[in-house]
Amino acid sequence: MAEPYAYVGGPRLLDGYRVRAQSWQGSLRAYLAEGTGSFVLTLVCGGSWCVEAVFGGLGVTGVALSQGLALVALGLIFGHVSGGQFNPALTVAMVVVRRQAPLHGLGYVLAQLAGAAAAGGALLLLFGRYDLAAAPPFLGAPRLAPELTPLEGMGIEALLTFLWVSSVFATQIDPRGKRAFAPVAAGIALLLAVLWGGQLTGAAVNPARAFGTALGAQLWTAHHAFWIGPLLGGLAAAGFYELLLGGRPFPGSAELPGAEPS
């Protein structure tokens, strides 16, 4: 049987909150990977909307491709180090369904938020001269279409995040899936989310990405929708997969990439 909290990517965690003594270096590498990945992802996600606003030529399709391909690249670069989460909605879901230890998950979330916050500052430096922090697209900070209520926006974000987190569970976490295709599946899911929801909510599907760009632009209108929606969507996707697996441990998870040898 797989040991508790054995996790795809990053150091293997055992006995609840206790990290193996020899895995602290792996934990630091994983946190650095999550922070760096979150920085780049937030920079590309916000920057793609800014580039479209200043120079044109991308359109929603180009913006979606930019974000999806960035996630594919980051997953390939950092997936073997940290699992390539870059998203608190996924990390929290992993912790709740006991696929990641709570303290390790907290380290991931803090790293993700720090990276996204740094990206918000970088976006302000790059595009503040075009007055894009105080006017659309507000450094790419997600915002609701005028016709939407916060509750409707929350529902859209939850639905899009459900799709994205499901793609991760189906490929990277479930050993029956094709783990080599996990970054591609996650990137395609994000691409589809932006194509469908980009003009409705900005299709953040990621509280860290929403936080970083909102911090740079100081745009906090209905910001809670971009936390509650993705967190609920991620939890729903994780719960759905738990039901599919019948609550059984993922077979072979102790041998997943990035696990420390016994």
PDB file of C-alpha atoms in Angstrom, residues 13-255:
ATOM      1  CA  LEU A  13       6.247  13.052   2.708  1.00  0.00           C
ATOM      2  CA  LEU A  14       5.469  10.501   5.401  1.00  0.00           C
ATOM      3  CA  ASP A  15       3.586  10.333   8.691  1.00  0.00           C
ATOM      4  CA  GLY A  16       1.325  13.320   8.236  1.00  0.00           C
ATOM      5  CA  TYR A  17       3.138  16.553   9.018  1.00  0.00           C
ATOM      6  CA  ARG A  18       6.627  15.076   9.303  1.00  0.00           C
ATOM      7  CA  VAL A  19       9.043  15.529   6.422  1.00  0.00           C
ATOM      8  CA  ARG A  20      11.845  13.031   6.048  1.00  0.00           C
ATOM      9  CA  ALA A  21      15.076  14.491   7.352  1.00  0.00           C
ATOM     10  CA  GLN A  22      16.926  13.795   4.117  1.00  0.00           C
ATOM     11  CA  SER A  23      14.221  15.463   1.988  1.00  0.00           C
ATOM     12  CA  TRP A  24      14.543  19.068   3.203  1.00  0.00           C
ATOM     13  CA  GLN A  25      16.689  19.984   0.219  1.00  0.00           C
ATOM     14  CA  GLY A  26      14.090  18.470  -2.070  1.00  0.00           C
ATOM     15  CA  SER A  27      11.402  20.514  -0.326  1.00  0.00           C
ATOM     16  CA  LEU A  28      13.335  23.742  -0.858  1.00  0.00           C
ATOM     17  CA  ARG A  29      13.855  22.886  -4.511  1.00  0.00           C
ATOM     18  CA  ALA A  30      10.147  22.182  -4.862  1.00  0.00           C
ATOM     19  CA  TYR A  31       9.184  25.508  -3.259  1.00  0.00           C
ATOM     20  CA  LEU A  32      11.633  27.364  -5.491  1.00  0.00           C
ATOM     21  CA  ALA A  33      10.207  25.613  -8.543  1.00  0.00           C
ATOM     22  CA  GLU A  34       6.651  26.501  -7.534  1.00  0.00           C
ATOM     23  CA  GLY A  35       7.552  30.140  -6.899  1.00  0.00           C
ATOM     24  CA  THR A  36       9.453  30.482 -10.163  1.00  0.00           C
ATOM     25  CA  GLY A  37       6.748  28.737 -12.149  1.00  0.00           C
ATOM     26  CA  SER A  38       4.041  30.886 -10.597  1.00  0.00           C
ATOM     27  CA  PHE A  39       6.059  34.015 -11.419  1.00  0.00           C
ATOM     28  CA  VAL A  40       6.463  33.081 -15.078  1.00  0.00           C
ATOM     29  CA  LEU A  41       2.881  31.874 -15.463  1.00  0.00           C
ATOM     30  CA  THR A  42       1.421  35.035 -13.922  1.00  0.00           C
ATOM     31  CA  LEU A  43       3.746  37.197 -16.012  1.00  0.00           C
ATOM     32  CA  VAL A  44       2.650  35.478 -19.225  1.00  0.00           C
ATOM     33  CA  CYS A  45      -1.042  35.361 -18.305  1.00  0.00           C
ATOM     34  CA  GLY A  46      -1.192  39.037 -17.381  1.00  0.00           C
ATOM     35  CA  GLY A  47       1.320  40.106 -20.009  1.00  0.00           C
ATOM     36  CA  SER A  48      -0.554  38.466 -22.878  1.00  0.00           C
ATOM     37  CA  TRP A  49      -3.615  40.622 -22.163  1.00  0.00           C
ATOM     38  CA  CYS A  50      -1.371  43.700 -21.913  1.00  0.00           C
ATOM     39  CA  VAL A  51       0.422  42.967 -25.191  1.00  0.00           C
ATOM     40  CA  GLU A  52      -2.934  42.564 -26.915  1.00  0.00           C
ATOM     41  CA  ALA A  53      -4.130  45.893 -25.493  1.00  0.00           C
ATOM     42  CA  VAL A  54      -0.992  47.812 -26.534  1.00  0.00           C
ATOM     43  CA  PHE A  55       0.022  46.218 -29.810  1.00  0.00           C
ATOM     44  CA  GLY A  56      -2.954  44.115 -30.906  1.00  0.00           C
ATOM     45  CA  GLY A  57      -2.692  41.097 -33.160  1.00  0.00           C
ATOM     46  CA  LEU A  58      -3.153  38.396 -30.540  1.00  0.00           C
ATOM     47  CA  GLY A  59      -6.882  38.366 -29.974  1.00  0.00           C
ATOM     48  CA  VAL A  60      -8.432  36.022 -27.456  1.00  0.00           C
ATOM     49  CA  THR A  61      -7.084  33.027 -29.382  1.00  0.00           C
ATOM     50  CA  GLY A  62      -3.524  34.329 -29.198  1.00  0.00           C
ATOM     51  CA  VAL A  63      -3.890  35.135 -25.510  1.00  0.00           C
ATOM     52  CA  ALA A  64      -5.223  31.639 -24.833  1.00  0.00           C
ATOM     53  CA  LEU A  65      -2.400  30.023 -26.802  1.00  0.00           C
ATOM     54  CA  SER A  66       0.192  32.096 -24.937  1.00  0.00           C
ATOM     55  CA  GLN A  67      -1.123  31.000 -21.566  1.00  0.00           C
ATOM     56  CA  GLY A  68      -1.660  27.367 -22.485  1.00  0.00           C
ATOM     57  CA  LEU A  69       1.762  26.960 -24.084  1.00  0.00           C
ATOM     58  CA  ALA A  70       3.430  28.685 -21.136  1.00  0.00           C
ATOM     59  CA  LEU A  71       1.863  26.151 -18.786  1.00  0.00           C
ATOM     60  CA  VAL A  72       3.003  23.267 -21.005  1.00  0.00           C
ATOM     61  CA  ALA A  73       6.570  24.578 -20.966  1.00  0.00           C
ATOM     62  CA  LEU A  74       6.582  25.171 -17.212  1.00  0.00           C
ATOM     63  CA  GLY A  75       5.179  21.710 -16.567  1.00  0.00           C
ATOM     64  CA  LEU A  76       7.935  20.148 -18.644  1.00  0.00           C
ATOM     65  CA  ILE A  77      10.609  22.234 -16.913  1.00  0.00           C
ATOM     66  CA  PHE A  78       9.488  21.911 -13.290  1.00  0.00           C
ATOM     67  CA  GLY A  79       7.164  18.906 -13.241  1.00  0.00           C
ATOM     68  CA  HIS A  80       9.849  16.480 -12.060  1.00  0.00           C
ATOM     69  CA  VAL A  81      10.916  18.890  -9.307  1.00  0.00           C
ATOM     70  CA  SER A  82       7.635  19.953  -7.701  1.00  0.00           C
ATOM     71  CA  GLY A  83       4.873  18.350  -9.740  1.00  0.00           C
ATOM     72  CA  GLY A  84       4.299  21.666 -11.508  1.00  0.00           C
ATOM     73  CA  GLN A  85       1.209  22.771  -9.604  1.00  0.00           C
ATOM     74  CA  PHE A  86       1.603  26.601  -9.702  1.00  0.00           C
ATOM     75  CA  ASN A  87      -1.980  26.936  -8.470  1.00  0.00           C
ATOM     76  CA  PRO A  88      -3.360  27.044  -4.893  1.00  0.00           C
ATOM     77  CA  ALA A  89      -6.644  25.552  -6.110  1.00  0.00           C
ATOM     78  CA  LEU A  90      -4.817  22.345  -7.027  1.00  0.00           C
ATOM     79  CA  THR A  91      -2.586  22.369  -3.952  1.00  0.00           C
ATOM     80  CA  VAL A  92      -5.482  22.844  -1.518  1.00  0.00           C
ATOM     81  CA  ALA A  93      -7.437  20.089  -3.251  1.00  0.00           C
ATOM     82  CA  MET A  94      -4.443  17.757  -2.964  1.00  0.00           C
ATOM     83  CA  VAL A  95      -4.160  18.467   0.754  1.00  0.00           C
ATOM     84  CA  VAL A  96      -7.872  18.010   1.446  1.00  0.00           C
ATOM     85  CA  VAL A  97      -7.981  14.589  -0.229  1.00  0.00           C
ATOM     86  CA  ARG A  98      -4.742  13.598   1.545  1.00  0.00           C
ATOM     87  CA  ARG A  99      -2.537  13.410  -1.515  1.00  0.00           C
ATOM     88  CA  GLN A 100      -0.161  16.023  -0.121  1.00  0.00           C
ATOM     89  CA  ALA A 101       0.895  16.755   3.457  1.00  0.00           C
ATOM     90  CA  PRO A 102      -0.616  19.958   4.919  1.00  0.00           C
ATOM     91  CA  LEU A 103       2.635  21.717   5.820  1.00  0.00           C
ATOM     92  CA  HIS A 104       4.147  20.854   2.469  1.00  0.00           C
ATOM     93  CA  GLY A 105       1.016  22.192   0.794  1.00  0.00           C
ATOM     94  CA  LEU A 106       1.257  25.402   2.815  1.00  0.00           C
ATOM     95  CA  GLY A 107       4.819  25.867   1.591  1.00  0.00           C
ATOM     96  CA  TYR A 108       3.617  25.408  -1.982  1.00  0.00           C
ATOM     97  CA  VAL A 109       0.826  27.984  -1.604  1.00  0.00           C
ATOM     98  CA  LEU A 110       3.130  30.565  -0.020  1.00  0.00           C
ATOM     99  CA  ALA A 111       5.682  30.052  -2.802  1.00  0.00           C
ATOM    100  CA  GLN A 112       2.978  30.360  -5.457  1.00  0.00           C
ATOM    101  CA  LEU A 113       1.636  33.598  -3.963  1.00  0.00           C
ATOM    102  CA  ALA A 114       5.121  35.068  -3.603  1.00  0.00           C
ATOM    103  CA  GLY A 115       5.967  34.291  -7.220  1.00  0.00           C
ATOM    104  CA  ALA A 116       2.673  35.729  -8.449  1.00  0.00           C
ATOM    105  CA  ALA A 117       3.121  38.891  -6.366  1.00  0.00           C
ATOM    106  CA  ALA A 118       6.579  39.408  -7.865  1.00  0.00           C
ATOM    107  CA  ALA A 119       5.072  38.977 -11.325  1.00  0.00           C
ATOM    108  CA  GLY A 120       2.468  41.639 -10.525  1.00  0.00           C
ATOM    109  CA  GLY A 121       5.294  44.048  -9.727  1.00  0.00           C
ATOM    110  CA  ALA A 122       7.104  43.106 -12.933  1.00  0.00           C
ATOM    111  CA  LEU A 123       3.949  43.714 -14.978  1.00  0.00           C
ATOM    112  CA  LEU A 124       3.577  47.140 -13.390  1.00  0.00           C
ATOM    113  CA  LEU A 125       7.163  48.003 -14.337  1.00  0.00           C
ATOM    114  CA  LEU A 126       6.728  46.731 -17.887  1.00  0.00           C
ATOM    115  CA  PHE A 127       3.283  48.077 -18.726  1.00  0.00           C
ATOM    116  CA  GLY A 128       2.637  50.836 -16.196  1.00  0.00           C
ATOM    117  CA  ARG A 129       3.942  53.367 -18.731  1.00  0.00           C
ATOM    118  CA  TYR A 130       0.950  52.524 -20.935  1.00  0.00           C
ATOM    119  CA  ASP A 131      -1.493  53.251 -18.089  1.00  0.00           C
ATOM    120  CA  LEU A 132      -2.615  49.627 -18.151  1.00  0.00           C
ATOM    121  CA  ALA A 133      -2.710  49.394 -14.358  1.00  0.00           C
ATOM    122  CA  ALA A 134      -5.495  51.967 -13.978  1.00  0.00           C
ATOM    123  CA  ALA A 135      -7.359  51.102 -17.191  1.00  0.00           C
ATOM    124  CA  PRO A 136      -8.225  47.896 -19.086  1.00  0.00           C
ATOM    125  CA  PRO A 137      -6.796  45.330 -19.100  1.00  0.00           C
ATOM    126  CA  PHE A 138      -5.537  46.281 -15.592  1.00  0.00           C
ATOM    127  CA  LEU A 139      -2.286  44.326 -16.068  1.00  0.00           C
ATOM    128  CA  GLY A 140      -4.354  41.279 -16.963  1.00  0.00           C
ATOM    129  CA  ALA A 141      -6.071  41.131 -13.577  1.00  0.00           C
ATOM    130  CA  PRO A 142      -9.210  39.010 -13.941  1.00  0.00           C
ATOM    131  CA  ARG A 143     -12.461  40.932 -13.730  1.00  0.00           C
ATOM    132  CA  LEU A 144     -16.087  40.092 -14.312  1.00  0.00           C
ATOM    133  CA  ALA A 145     -17.986  41.126 -17.416  1.00  0.00           C
ATOM    134  CA  PRO A 146     -20.494  43.892 -16.550  1.00  0.00           C
ATOM    135  CA  GLU A 147     -23.415  41.525 -17.089  1.00  0.00           C
ATOM    136  CA  LEU A 148     -22.180  39.021 -14.501  1.00  0.00           C
ATOM    137  CA  THR A 149     -22.829  39.003 -10.780  1.00  0.00           C
ATOM    138  CA  PRO A 150     -20.041  37.883  -8.432  1.00  0.00           C
ATOM    139  CA  LEU A 151     -21.932  34.640  -7.840  1.00  0.00           C
ATOM    140  CA  GLU A 152     -22.141  33.940 -11.570  1.00  0.00           C
ATOM    141  CA  GLY A 153     -18.463  34.740 -11.988  1.00  0.00           C
ATOM    142  CA  MET A 154     -17.671  32.429  -9.110  1.00  0.00           C
ATOM    143  CA  GLY A 155     -19.611  29.652 -10.811  1.00  0.00           C
ATOM    144  CA  ILE A 156     -17.778  30.148 -14.112  1.00  0.00           C
ATOM    145  CA  GLU A 157     -14.404  30.101 -12.376  1.00  0.00           C
ATOM    146  CA  ALA A 158     -15.404  26.963 -10.469  1.00  0.00           C
ATOM    147  CA  LEU A 159     -16.431  25.203 -13.683  1.00  0.00           C
ATOM    148  CA  LEU A 160     -13.252  26.148 -15.532  1.00  0.00           C
ATOM    149  CA  THR A 161     -11.076  25.134 -12.589  1.00  0.00           C
ATOM    150  CA  PHE A 162     -12.922  21.812 -12.325  1.00  0.00           C
ATOM    151  CA  LEU A 163     -11.896  21.117 -15.922  1.00  0.00           C
ATOM    152  CA  TRP A 164      -8.286  22.109 -15.295  1.00  0.00           C
ATOM    153  CA  VAL A 165      -7.809  20.203 -12.028  1.00  0.00           C
ATOM    154  CA  SER A 166      -9.512  17.146 -13.538  1.00  0.00           C
ATOM    155  CA  SER A 167      -6.948  17.180 -16.348  1.00  0.00           C
ATOM    156  CA  VAL A 168      -4.149  17.121 -13.760  1.00  0.00           C
ATOM    157  CA  PHE A 169      -5.667  14.300 -11.714  1.00  0.00           C
ATOM    158  CA  ALA A 170      -6.399  12.250 -14.832  1.00  0.00           C
ATOM    159  CA  THR A 171      -2.874  12.422 -16.220  1.00  0.00           C
ATOM    160  CA  GLN A 172      -0.311  13.313 -13.579  1.00  0.00           C
ATOM    161  CA  ILE A 173      -1.768  11.894 -10.376  1.00  0.00           C
ATOM    162  CA  ASP A 174      -3.769   8.837 -11.421  1.00  0.00           C
ATOM    163  CA  PRO A 175      -1.185   6.165 -12.345  1.00  0.00           C
ATOM    164  CA  ARG A 176      -3.624   4.802 -14.906  1.00  0.00           C
ATOM    165  CA  GLY A 177      -3.197   8.030 -16.869  1.00  0.00           C
ATOM    166  CA  LYS A 178      -0.442   9.021 -19.269  1.00  0.00           C
ATOM    167  CA  ARG A 179       1.859  11.015 -17.006  1.00  0.00           C
ATOM    168  CA  ALA A 180       4.135  12.080 -19.851  1.00  0.00           C
ATOM    169  CA  PHE A 181       1.215  14.017 -21.342  1.00  0.00           C
ATOM    170  CA  ALA A 182       0.299  15.788 -18.092  1.00  0.00           C
ATOM    171  CA  PRO A 183       1.796  19.194 -19.027  1.00  0.00           C
ATOM    172  CA  VAL A 184       0.115  19.067 -22.425  1.00  0.00           C
ATOM    173  CA  ALA A 185      -3.260  18.164 -20.917  1.00  0.00           C
ATOM    174  CA  ALA A 186      -3.000  20.955 -18.347  1.00  0.00           C
ATOM    175  CA  GLY A 187      -1.986  23.461 -21.020  1.00  0.00           C
ATOM    176  CA  ILE A 188      -4.848  22.472 -23.304  1.00  0.00           C
ATOM    177  CA  ALA A 189      -7.310  22.727 -20.419  1.00  0.00           C
ATOM    178  CA  LEU A 190      -6.072  26.250 -19.642  1.00  0.00           C
ATOM    179  CA  LEU A 191      -6.212  27.191 -23.319  1.00  0.00           C
ATOM    180  CA  LEU A 192      -9.839  26.047 -23.532  1.00  0.00           C
ATOM    181  CA  ALA A 193     -10.684  27.862 -20.307  1.00  0.00           C
ATOM    182  CA  VAL A 194      -9.347  31.164 -21.658  1.00  0.00           C
ATOM    183  CA  LEU A 195     -11.041  30.693 -25.033  1.00  0.00           C
ATOM    184  CA  TRP A 196     -14.393  30.097 -23.370  1.00  0.00           C
ATOM    185  CA  GLY A 197     -14.211  32.253 -20.268  1.00  0.00           C
ATOM    186  CA  GLY A 198     -11.566  34.844 -21.033  1.00  0.00           C
ATOM    187  CA  GLN A 199     -14.063  37.563 -21.883  1.00  0.00           C
ATOM    188  CA  LEU A 200     -16.429  36.590 -19.074  1.00  0.00           C
ATOM    189  CA  THR A 201     -14.124  36.463 -16.055  1.00  0.00           C
ATOM    190  CA  GLY A 202     -10.594  36.564 -17.435  1.00  0.00           C
ATOM    191  CA  ALA A 203     -10.438  32.790 -16.858  1.00  0.00           C
ATOM    192  CA  ALA A 204      -7.982  33.033 -13.988  1.00  0.00           C
ATOM    193  CA  VAL A 205      -8.692  29.483 -12.685  1.00  0.00           C
ATOM    194  CA  ASN A 206      -5.837  30.233 -10.301  1.00  0.00           C
ATOM    195  CA  PRO A 207      -6.035  32.308  -7.102  1.00  0.00           C
ATOM    196  CA  ALA A 208      -2.293  33.050  -7.177  1.00  0.00           C
ATOM    197  CA  ARG A 209      -2.414  34.366 -10.739  1.00  0.00           C
ATOM    198  CA  ALA A 210      -5.488  36.457  -9.825  1.00  0.00           C
ATOM    199  CA  PHE A 211      -3.795  37.778  -6.686  1.00  0.00           C
ATOM    200  CA  GLY A 212      -0.539  38.740  -8.381  1.00  0.00           C
ATOM    201  CA  THR A 213      -2.123  40.750 -11.187  1.00  0.00           C
ATOM    202  CA  ALA A 214      -4.693  42.327  -8.850  1.00  0.00           C
ATOM    203  CA  LEU A 215      -1.872  43.372  -6.533  1.00  0.00           C
ATOM    204  CA  GLY A 216       0.023  45.014  -9.377  1.00  0.00           C
ATOM    205  CA  ALA A 217      -3.058  46.856 -10.653  1.00  0.00           C
ATOM    206  CA  GLN A 218      -4.646  47.391  -7.223  1.00  0.00           C
ATOM    207  CA  LEU A 219      -7.903  46.037  -8.662  1.00  0.00           C
ATOM    208  CA  TRP A 220      -9.817  44.180  -5.948  1.00  0.00           C
ATOM    209  CA  THR A 221     -13.362  44.360  -7.339  1.00  0.00           C
ATOM    210  CA  ALA A 222     -15.084  40.994  -6.702  1.00  0.00           C
ATOM    211  CA  HIS A 223     -11.646  39.536  -6.010  1.00  0.00           C
ATOM    212  CA  HIS A 224     -13.163  36.941  -3.692  1.00  0.00           C
ATOM    213  CA  ALA A 225     -14.801  35.302  -6.712  1.00  0.00           C
ATOM    214  CA  PHE A 226     -11.353  34.404  -8.039  1.00  0.00           C
ATOM    215  CA  TRP A 227     -10.499  32.614  -4.809  1.00  0.00           C
ATOM    216  CA  ILE A 228     -13.763  30.938  -3.852  1.00  0.00           C
ATOM    217  CA  GLY A 229     -14.651  29.790  -7.374  1.00  0.00           C
ATOM    218  CA  PRO A 230     -11.338  28.068  -8.194  1.00  0.00           C
ATOM    219  CA  LEU A 231     -11.007  26.567  -4.713  1.00  0.00           C
ATOM    220  CA  LEU A 232     -14.500  25.066  -4.937  1.00  0.00           C
ATOM    221  CA  GLY A 233     -13.874  23.835  -8.478  1.00  0.00           C
ATOM    222  CA  GLY A 234     -10.597  22.232  -7.469  1.00  0.00           C
ATOM    223  CA  LEU A 235     -12.145  20.512  -4.465  1.00  0.00           C
ATOM    224  CA  ALA A 236     -15.016  19.231  -6.607  1.00  0.00           C
ATOM    225  CA  ALA A 237     -12.596  17.798  -9.173  1.00  0.00           C
ATOM    226  CA  ALA A 238     -10.472  16.125  -6.500  1.00  0.00           C
ATOM    227  CA  GLY A 239     -13.551  14.704  -4.789  1.00  0.00           C
ATOM    228  CA  PHE A 240     -14.811  13.409  -8.121  1.00  0.00           C
ATOM    229  CA  TYR A 241     -11.560  11.550  -8.684  1.00  0.00           C
ATOM    230  CA  GLU A 242     -11.603  10.179  -5.152  1.00  0.00           C
ATOM    231  CA  LEU A 243     -15.018   8.694  -5.918  1.00  0.00           C
ATOM    232  CA  LEU A 244     -13.705   7.186  -9.142  1.00  0.00           C
ATOM    233  CA  LEU A 245     -10.883   5.538  -7.213  1.00  0.00           C
ATOM    234  CA  GLY A 246     -13.133   4.504  -4.346  1.00  0.00           C
ATOM    235  CA  GLY A 247     -10.915   6.261  -1.801  1.00  0.00           C
ATOM    236  CA  ARG A 248      -8.074   3.837  -2.502  1.00  0.00           C
ATOM    237  CA  PRO A 249      -4.445   5.039  -2.379  1.00  0.00           C
ATOM    238  CA  PHE A 250      -2.936   5.639  -5.769  1.00  0.00           C
ATOM    239  CA  PRO A 251      -1.047   2.416  -6.487  1.00  0.00           C
ATOM    240  CA  GLY A 252       2.664   2.895  -6.950  1.00  0.00           C
ATOM    241  CA  SER A 253       2.627   6.499  -5.735  1.00  0.00           C
ATOM    242  CA  ALA A 254       5.772   5.890  -3.692  1.00  0.00           C
ATOM    243  CA  GLU A 255       7.611   5.408  -6.982  1.00  0.00           C
TER     244      GLU A 255
END
